[in-house]
Coordinates of C-alpha atoms in Angstrom, one line a residue:
M1 CA 0.2 -0.5 0.3
I2 CA 1.5 3.5 -0.9
S3 CA 2.2 5.8 1.8
I4 CA 1.9 9.5 1.6
A5 CA 2.9 12.3 4.1
I6 CA 0.6 15.1 4.0
D7 CA 1.6 18.5 5.2
A8 CA -1.4 18.6 7.5
M9 CA -1.3 22.3 9.0
G10 CA 0.6 24.0 6.5
G11 CA -2.2 25.5 4.1
D12 CA -3.6 28.8 4.3
Y13 CA -6.9 27.8 6.1
G14 CA -5.2 25.4 8.5
E15 CA -5.9 21.5 8.6
K16 CA -9.6 21.7 8.1
P17 CA -9.4 21.4 4.1
I18 CA -6.8 19.4 4.3
I19 CA -8.3 16.6 6.7
E20 CA -11.4 16.9 4.7
G21 CA -9.8 16.3 1.2
L22 CA -7.7 13.5 2.7
I23 CA -11.1 11.7 4.0
Q24 CA -12.5 12.3 0.3
A25 CA -9.7 10.7 -1.1
L26 CA -9.4 7.5 1.5
D27 CA -13.5 6.9 0.6
S28 CA -12.3 6.6 -2.9
K29 CA -9.3 4.8 -2.8
K30 CA -7.6 3.2 0.2
F31 CA -3.4 4.1 0.9
K32 CA -1.4 4.8 4.1
A33 CA -1.5 8.7 5.0
V34 CA 1.2 9.8 7.5
L35 CA 0.1 13.2 8.6
V36 CA 2.6 15.6 10.0
G37 CA 1.4 17.6 12.5
D38 CA -0.3 18.2 16.0
K39 CA -2.0 14.6 16.5
N40 CA -4.1 16.1 19.4
I41 CA -5.7 18.5 16.8
L42 CA -5.9 16.2 13.9
D43 CA -7.1 12.8 15.2
P44 CA -10.4 13.8 16.5
K45 CA -11.4 14.9 12.8
I46 CA -10.6 11.6 11.4
P47 CA -13.6 9.3 11.1
R48 CA -13.2 5.7 13.3
H49 CA -13.6 3.8 10.1
L50 CA -10.8 5.5 8.4
K51 CA -8.3 5.6 11.5
Q52 CA -6.4 2.4 10.2
F53 CA -5.2 4.3 7.5
I54 CA -3.5 7.0 9.4
E55 CA -0.1 7.4 11.0
Y56 CA 1.2 10.6 12.8
E57 CA 4.4 12.5 12.4
E58 CA 4.2 14.7 15.4
S59 CA 5.1 18.6 14.9
S60 CA 3.3 21.7 15.7
F61 CA 5.1 24.1 14.1
V62 CA 4.3 25.3 10.5
F63 CA 6.8 27.1 8.5
P64 CA 5.8 30.9 8.5
M65 CA 4.8 32.2 5.1
E66 CA 6.2 35.5 5.3
E67 CA 9.6 33.7 6.0
S68 CA 12.3 33.3 3.1
A69 CA 12.2 30.1 1.7
T70 CA 16.0 30.2 2.0
E71 CA 15.5 29.7 5.7
A72 CA 14.0 26.2 5.4
L73 CA 16.7 24.3 6.4
K74 CA 16.7 26.2 10.0
Y75 CA 13.1 25.0 10.9
K76 CA 14.0 20.9 11.4
E77 CA 10.9 20.9 13.6
S78 CA 8.4 22.1 11.0
T79 CA 5.7 20.2 9.4
I80 CA 7.3 20.4 6.0
Y81 CA 10.9 19.7 7.2
K82 CA 9.3 16.2 8.7
A83 CA 7.4 15.4 5.7
M84 CA 10.3 15.7 3.4
D85 CA 12.6 13.7 5.4
L86 CA 10.0 10.9 5.7
L87 CA 10.2 10.9 1.7
R88 CA 13.8 10.9 2.0
E89 CA 14.0 8.2 4.5
K90 CA 11.8 5.9 2.2
K91 CA 9.2 5.7 4.8
V92 CA 6.6 7.5 2.3
Q93 CA 6.2 7.3 -1.3
A94 CA 5.2 11.2 -1.9
V95 CA 4.4 14.3 0.0
V96 CA 1.7 16.8 -0.3
S97 CA 2.0 20.2 0.9
A98 CA -0.2 23.4 0.5
G99 CA 2.2 25.2 2.8
H100 CA 5.2 27.8 2.0
S101 CA 5.9 26.5 -1.6
G102 CA 9.3 28.3 -1.9
A103 CA 10.0 26.0 1.3
T104 CA 8.8 23.0 -0.1
M105 CA 11.1 23.3 -3.1
S106 CA 13.9 24.2 -1.5
L107 CA 13.8 21.2 1.1
A108 CA 12.7 18.9 -1.8
T109 CA 15.8 19.8 -3.8
L110 CA 18.3 19.9 -1.0
R111 CA 17.0 17.0 1.1
L112 CA 16.0 14.6 -1.6
G113 CA 18.7 15.8 -4.2
R114 CA 18.2 15.9 -8.0
L115 CA 17.9 12.9 -10.1
K116 CA 20.9 11.8 -12.0
N117 CA 21.9 14.2 -15.0
V118 CA 19.0 17.0 -13.9
L119 CA 20.3 20.2 -13.3
R120 CA 17.2 22.0 -12.1
P121 CA 14.1 20.7 -10.8
A122 CA 11.1 22.4 -12.5
I123 CA 7.2 22.9 -11.3
A124 CA 4.6 21.6 -13.7
T125 CA 1.2 22.3 -13.9
L126 CA -1.7 21.2 -15.8
M127 CA -3.8 23.8 -17.8
P128 CA -7.0 23.4 -19.1
N129 CA -7.6 23.6 -23.1
I130 CA -10.4 23.2 -25.5
K131 CA -10.2 19.4 -25.6
D132 CA -8.4 18.2 -22.2
K133 CA -5.0 19.6 -20.6
T134 CA -1.9 20.8 -21.6
L135 CA 1.3 20.6 -19.2
F136 CA 2.8 23.8 -18.6
L137 CA 6.5 24.2 -17.1
D138 CA 8.2 25.8 -15.2
V139 CA 5.9 27.9 -13.4
G140 CA 8.2 29.3 -10.7
A141 CA 11.1 27.2 -9.6
N142 CA 13.6 28.9 -11.7
T143 CA 13.1 32.4 -12.5
D144 CA 16.6 32.5 -14.5
C145 CA 17.5 29.9 -17.1
K146 CA 19.8 28.8 -19.4
S147 CA 18.8 26.8 -22.6
E148 CA 20.1 23.5 -21.1
H149 CA 17.4 24.2 -18.3
I150 CA 14.7 24.6 -20.7
F151 CA 15.9 21.7 -22.7
Q152 CA 15.6 19.2 -19.5
F153 CA 12.3 21.0 -18.7
A154 CA 11.2 19.6 -21.9
V155 CA 12.6 16.2 -21.5
M156 CA 10.9 16.0 -18.0
G157 CA 7.5 17.2 -19.5
E158 CA 7.5 14.7 -22.2
A159 CA 8.2 12.0 -19.7
Y160 CA 5.5 13.1 -17.3
A161 CA 3.1 13.5 -20.6
K162 CA 3.6 9.9 -21.3
E163 CA 3.9 8.4 -18.1
I164 CA 1.2 10.2 -16.1
M165 CA -1.2 11.7 -18.8
G166 CA -1.1 8.7 -21.0
L167 CA 0.3 10.4 -24.3
Q168 CA 2.4 8.1 -26.5
K169 CA 3.7 10.9 -28.7
P170 CA 3.3 14.2 -26.8
R171 CA 3.6 17.6 -28.9
I172 CA 6.5 19.6 -27.1
A173 CA 6.6 23.6 -27.8
L174 CA 8.8 26.4 -26.6
L175 CA 6.9 29.8 -25.5
S176 CA 7.7 32.4 -27.6
N177 CA 6.4 35.9 -28.8
G178 CA 5.8 34.1 -32.2
E179 CA 5.7 30.7 -34.1
E180 CA 8.7 31.5 -36.2
E181 CA 12.1 30.0 -35.2
S182 CA 13.7 33.7 -35.5
K183 CA 11.3 34.9 -32.8
G184 CA 12.0 35.3 -29.4
N185 CA 14.9 36.8 -27.0
E186 CA 18.2 34.9 -26.9
L187 CA 17.4 32.6 -24.5
T188 CA 14.4 31.5 -26.8
K189 CA 16.4 31.3 -29.6
E190 CA 19.0 29.1 -27.8
S191 CA 16.5 27.1 -26.4
H192 CA 14.8 26.3 -29.7
K193 CA 18.0 25.2 -31.2
A194 CA 18.4 22.7 -28.3
L195 CA 14.9 21.5 -28.2
K196 CA 15.2 20.2 -32.1
K197 CA 17.0 17.0 -30.6
L198 CA 13.6 16.4 -29.3
K199 CA 11.5 13.9 -32.0
N200 CA 8.2 15.2 -30.6
F201 CA 9.3 19.1 -30.5
V202 CA 6.9 20.8 -33.0
G203 CA 8.7 24.5 -32.6
N204 CA 7.7 27.6 -30.9
A205 CA 4.1 28.4 -29.4
E206 CA 2.4 31.4 -28.5
G207 CA 0.6 32.2 -25.3
K208 CA -2.8 31.4 -26.8
D209 CA -1.5 27.8 -27.6
L210 CA -1.8 26.6 -24.2
F211 CA -5.5 26.4 -24.8
N212 CA -6.4 25.4 -28.2
N213 CA -5.0 21.9 -28.1
N214 CA -2.6 22.3 -30.5
I215 CA 0.1 21.3 -28.0
D216 CA 0.4 18.9 -25.2
V217 CA 3.5 20.4 -23.3
L218 CA 4.5 23.8 -23.2
V219 CA 8.2 24.8 -21.6
C220 CA 9.5 28.1 -20.6
D221 CA 11.7 29.8 -18.0
G222 CA 10.1 30.0 -14.6
F223 CA 9.7 34.0 -14.3
S224 CA 7.3 33.7 -17.5
G225 CA 5.6 30.6 -16.5
N226 CA 4.8 31.9 -13.1
A227 CA 3.5 35.3 -14.6
I228 CA 1.4 33.5 -17.3
L229 CA -0.1 31.1 -14.8
K230 CA -1.2 34.0 -12.4
A231 CA -2.5 35.9 -15.2
C232 CA -4.5 32.8 -16.5
E233 CA -6.1 32.4 -12.7
G234 CA -7.3 35.9 -12.6
V235 CA -8.7 36.1 -16.0
A236 CA -10.7 33.0 -15.5
T237 CA -12.1 34.6 -12.1
A238 CA -12.6 37.7 -13.9
I239 CA -14.7 36.3 -16.8
F240 CA -17.2 34.2 -14.5
S241 CA -17.6 37.5 -12.2
M242 CA -18.2 39.6 -15.3
L243 CA -21.1 37.2 -16.7
K244 CA -22.9 37.0 -13.3
Q245 CA -22.8 41.0 -13.5
R246 CA -24.2 41.3 -17.1
T247 CA -26.9 38.2 -16.5
K248 CA -28.1 40.1 -13.3
K249 CA -29.0 43.3 -15.7
S250 CA -31.5 41.7 -17.8
A251 CA -34.4 39.3 -17.0
L252 CA -33.9 37.7 -20.5
A253 CA -30.2 37.0 -19.8
M254 CA -31.2 35.5 -16.5
L255 CA -33.4 33.2 -18.3
G256 CA -31.0 32.1 -20.6
A257 CA -28.5 31.7 -18.0
M258 CA -30.8 28.9 -16.2
L259 CA -31.0 27.3 -19.3
M260 CA -27.4 27.4 -19.9
K261 CA -26.7 26.3 -16.1
P262 CA -25.1 23.0 -16.8
V263 CA -22.7 24.2 -19.6
F264 CA -21.5 27.0 -17.1
K265 CA -21.4 24.3 -14.5
A266 CA -19.0 22.0 -16.7
L267 CA -16.9 24.9 -18.0
K268 CA -16.5 26.2 -14.4
K269 CA -15.5 22.6 -13.8
H270 CA -13.1 22.1 -16.4
I271 CA -11.1 25.3 -16.1
D272 CA -11.0 25.5 -12.1
W273 CA -7.5 24.7 -10.6
Q274 CA -9.0 22.8 -8.0
E275 CA -9.7 20.1 -10.3
Y276 CA -6.1 19.6 -10.6
G277 CA -5.2 19.6 -7.2
G278 CA -1.3 20.4 -7.1
A279 CA 1.9 20.8 -9.3
P280 CA 4.1 18.0 -9.3
L281 CA 8.0 19.2 -8.7
L282 CA 9.8 17.4 -11.6
G283 CA 13.6 16.6 -11.3
V284 CA 13.9 15.8 -7.4
N285 CA 14.3 12.3 -6.1
G286 CA 10.8 11.6 -4.8
C287 CA 7.3 12.6 -5.5
V288 CA 6.4 16.1 -4.4
I289 CA 3.1 17.7 -4.9
I290 CA 2.6 21.3 -4.3
S291 CA -0.6 22.5 -3.8
H292 CA -2.0 26.2 -3.5
G293 CA -2.0 27.6 -0.3
K294 CA -5.8 28.3 -0.8
S295 CA -6.5 25.0 -1.8
D296 CA -10.2 23.8 -0.5
S297 CA -11.1 20.1 0.3
R298 CA -11.4 19.2 -3.5
A299 CA -7.9 20.4 -4.7
I300 CA -6.4 18.3 -1.4
K301 CA -8.4 15.2 -2.6
N302 CA -7.0 15.8 -6.4
A303 CA -3.3 16.7 -4.9
I304 CA -3.3 13.2 -3.5
F305 CA -4.9 11.3 -6.3
Q306 CA -2.2 12.8 -8.6
A307 CA 0.9 11.5 -5.7
L308 CA -0.7 8.2 -5.8
K309 CA -0.7 8.1 -9.7
F310 CA 2.9 9.9 -9.8
S311 CA 3.9 7.0 -7.2
E312 CA 2.9 4.2 -9.3
S313 CA 4.6 5.3 -12.3
N314 CA 8.0 4.9 -13.9
I315 CA 8.7 8.4 -14.3
Y316 CA 12.1 8.8 -12.3
Q317 CA 13.5 6.0 -14.6
V318 CA 12.1 7.5 -18.0
I319 CA 13.5 11.1 -17.0
E320 CA 17.2 9.7 -15.9
S321 CA 17.4 7.2 -19.0
E322 CA 16.2 10.0 -21.3
L323 CA 18.7 12.3 -20.0
A324 CA 21.3 9.9 -20.0
N325 CA 20.8 9.5 -23.9
F326 CA 21.5 13.2 -24.4
E327 CA 24.6 13.0 -22.2
K328 CA 26.1 10.6 -24.6

């Protein structure tokens, strides 16, 4: 049975949505959960019929959100530090945390180490497109990159697309300000040259290609990726807010909205980041899923499912094997 360490008290809203998400996940699929936190607070919230699947790693200290990620190593008693050490010691197969994302990345890299030949880990996230999903990386782990880093992001993204998303020939693209090979800054142009080594590389893509299902994996530096990710979150929220405002101004519009309610509901679910749970940190020697600090129980449940699927895959071996091929 797969064991997952869960930073049970690290999110913006404390332990409540994390425990609720865990309960929802366990009701669907059985696994072993190691809750890292204060047992006196957590244990009373676990239903009796699920207690057999729960263990505890005691910690009452949550890494402060206002603290710098570079300080993470100092707080050895923090929930995220202890969760990461459980993974390092192979007592669990994955870590899920909605706590300080910078501290999670820092500790994963320093405590777990990188996979062989990986220069830098990358955060990958799933973005909804008109048909299914697009894998987008890096979305925040590396603000400054070189072309060799972006090349490795593509290799890791391709491995994830094959092993986790089930795509045999994922279409890989490089984010640029135009589809032509000559477009982009110096980093983009150098990265384009490097990415030509990949059989599934389809060339440059623009921001709109995240959503039109023309590509499966989009790579870029972490600064650009994070800016685009947050812009997309804001746009989705704004669109639904504007729809509500406009609908309320007309009785005819309200009637139309009622008729379209199933469509709006399905659309909202498709573009809702909570449905994707969290972002895997690719390239470290262990499965680490970084969830949004504002995750609700649904997001935590989906992050746990993502960790289970990741843990059952051969993605580490695929990444190391593929990178080794290009080192020759």
